Amino acid sequence: MMTIEAGIPLPERAKYPFRDMEVGDSMFFEDENQGASARVASLRFVKAHQPDWKFTLRRAEDKPGWRLWRVEP
């Protein structure tokens, strides 16, 4: 038998924590494809939730890989 329950919050499906990022924060990706995927996801996030935010993907200088930064508009 099914039970109906009220007040259960829907869990976030976010793969990346864009909402929690401040200007200057970054995420590291070892693989360029992972970084590119995060960049596309950030563009979708910005379009849907924070039109004034900007992100940029660059090759990491501290270790081999890629970084996605939240930058100032």
PDB file of C-alpha atoms in Angstrom:
ATOM      1  CA  MET A   1       0.000   0.000   0.000  1.00  0.00           C
ATOM      2  CA  MET A   2       1.247   3.517  -0.869  1.00  0.00           C
ATOM      3  CA  THR A   3       1.563   6.117   1.835  1.00  0.00           C
ATOM      4  CA  ILE A   4       1.307   9.821   1.114  1.00  0.00           C
ATOM      5  CA  GLU A   5       3.709  11.960   3.136  1.00  0.00           C
ATOM      6  CA  ALA A   6       3.817  15.749   3.394  1.00  0.00           C
ATOM      7  CA  GLY A   7       6.725  18.041   4.160  1.00  0.00           C
ATOM      8  CA  ILE A   8       9.510  15.896   2.650  1.00  0.00           C
ATOM      9  CA  PRO A   9      11.893  18.250   0.797  1.00  0.00           C
ATOM     10  CA  LEU A  10      12.912  17.403  -2.743  1.00  0.00           C
ATOM     11  CA  PRO A  11      16.684  16.699  -2.797  1.00  0.00           C
ATOM     12  CA  GLU A  12      18.938  18.880  -4.943  1.00  0.00           C
ATOM     13  CA  ARG A  13      20.042  17.235  -8.171  1.00  0.00           C
ATOM     14  CA  ALA A  14      22.928  19.611  -8.673  1.00  0.00           C
ATOM     15  CA  LYS A  15      26.096  17.860  -9.775  1.00  0.00           C
ATOM     16  CA  TYR A  16      28.197  20.991  -9.244  1.00  0.00           C
ATOM     17  CA  PRO A  17      27.962  23.407  -6.266  1.00  0.00           C
ATOM     18  CA  PHE A  18      27.658  26.604  -8.345  1.00  0.00           C
ATOM     19  CA  ARG A  19      25.140  28.111  -5.922  1.00  0.00           C
ATOM     20  CA  ASP A  20      27.719  27.917  -3.097  1.00  0.00           C
ATOM     21  CA  MET A  21      30.568  29.548  -5.031  1.00  0.00           C
ATOM     22  CA  GLU A  22      31.827  33.047  -4.285  1.00  0.00           C
ATOM     23  CA  VAL A  23      33.763  35.220  -6.742  1.00  0.00           C
ATOM     24  CA  GLY A  24      37.314  33.805  -6.880  1.00  0.00           C
ATOM     25  CA  ASP A  25      36.305  30.236  -5.918  1.00  0.00           C
ATOM     26  CA  SER A  26      37.261  27.452  -8.318  1.00  0.00           C
ATOM     27  CA  MET A  27      36.753  23.752  -8.957  1.00  0.00           C
ATOM     28  CA  PHE A  28      39.565  21.501 -10.200  1.00  0.00           C
ATOM     29  CA  PHE A  29      39.138  18.864 -12.924  1.00  0.00           C
ATOM     30  CA  GLU A  30      41.868  16.444 -13.978  1.00  0.00           C
ATOM     31  CA  ASP A  31      40.224  15.783 -17.335  1.00  0.00           C
ATOM     32  CA  GLU A  32      39.542  18.485 -19.939  1.00  0.00           C
ATOM     33  CA  ASN A  33      36.212  16.864 -20.856  1.00  0.00           C
ATOM     34  CA  GLN A  34      35.049  17.029 -17.229  1.00  0.00           C
ATOM     35  CA  GLY A  35      36.022  20.688 -17.097  1.00  0.00           C
ATOM     36  CA  ALA A  36      34.215  21.405 -20.346  1.00  0.00           C
ATOM     37  CA  SER A  37      31.118  19.627 -19.046  1.00  0.00           C
ATOM     38  CA  ALA A  38      31.190  21.738 -15.874  1.00  0.00           C
ATOM     39  CA  ARG A  39      31.584  24.887 -17.976  1.00  0.00           C
ATOM     40  CA  VAL A  40      28.466  24.041 -20.000  1.00  0.00           C
ATOM     41  CA  ALA A  41      26.596  23.265 -16.772  1.00  0.00           C
ATOM     42  CA  SER A  42      27.706  26.637 -15.365  1.00  0.00           C
ATOM     43  CA  LEU A  43      26.306  28.408 -18.444  1.00  0.00           C
ATOM     44  CA  ARG A  44      22.963  26.668 -17.936  1.00  0.00           C
ATOM     45  CA  PHE A  45      23.001  27.524 -14.220  1.00  0.00           C
ATOM     46  CA  VAL A  46      23.700  31.194 -14.969  1.00  0.00           C
ATOM     47  CA  LYS A  47      20.945  31.380 -17.567  1.00  0.00           C
ATOM     48  CA  ALA A  48      18.377  29.776 -15.262  1.00  0.00           C
ATOM     49  CA  HIS A  49      19.311  31.154 -11.830  1.00  0.00           C
ATOM     50  CA  GLN A  50      21.955  33.913 -11.735  1.00  0.00           C
ATOM     51  CA  PRO A  51      22.092  35.956 -14.967  1.00  0.00           C
ATOM     52  CA  ASP A  52      24.692  38.350 -13.503  1.00  0.00           C
ATOM     53  CA  TRP A  53      27.225  35.616 -12.633  1.00  0.00           C
ATOM     54  CA  LYS A  54      30.144  34.578 -14.847  1.00  0.00           C
ATOM     55  CA  PHE A  55      32.413  31.526 -14.927  1.00  0.00           C
ATOM     56  CA  THR A  56      35.595  30.804 -16.844  1.00  0.00           C
ATOM     57  CA  LEU A  57      37.496  27.575 -17.547  1.00  0.00           C
ATOM     58  CA  ARG A  58      41.287  27.704 -17.772  1.00  0.00           C
ATOM     59  CA  ARG A  59      44.201  25.296 -17.701  1.00  0.00           C
ATOM     60  CA  ALA A  60      45.387  24.927 -14.093  1.00  0.00           C
ATOM     61  CA  GLU A  61      48.850  26.263 -13.329  1.00  0.00           C
ATOM     62  CA  ASP A  62      49.316  24.552  -9.956  1.00  0.00           C
ATOM     63  CA  LYS A  63      48.912  20.967 -11.258  1.00  0.00           C
ATOM     64  CA  PRO A  64      47.967  19.188 -14.484  1.00  0.00           C
ATOM     65  CA  GLY A  65      44.284  19.731 -15.166  1.00  0.00           C
ATOM     66  CA  TRP A  66      41.646  22.421 -15.552  1.00  0.00           C
ATOM     67  CA  ARG A  67      39.956  24.901 -13.223  1.00  0.00           C
ATOM     68  CA  LEU A  68      36.535  26.498 -13.458  1.00  0.00           C
ATOM     69  CA  TRP A  69      36.399  29.845 -11.634  1.00  0.00           C
ATOM     70  CA  ARG A  70      33.520  32.059 -10.703  1.00  0.00           C
ATOM     71  CA  VAL A  71      34.635  35.503 -11.825  1.00  0.00           C
ATOM     72  CA  GLU A  72      33.301  39.030 -11.495  1.00  0.00           C
ATOM     73  CA  PRO A  73      30.891  40.193 -14.145  1.00  0.00           C
TER      74      PRO A  73
END
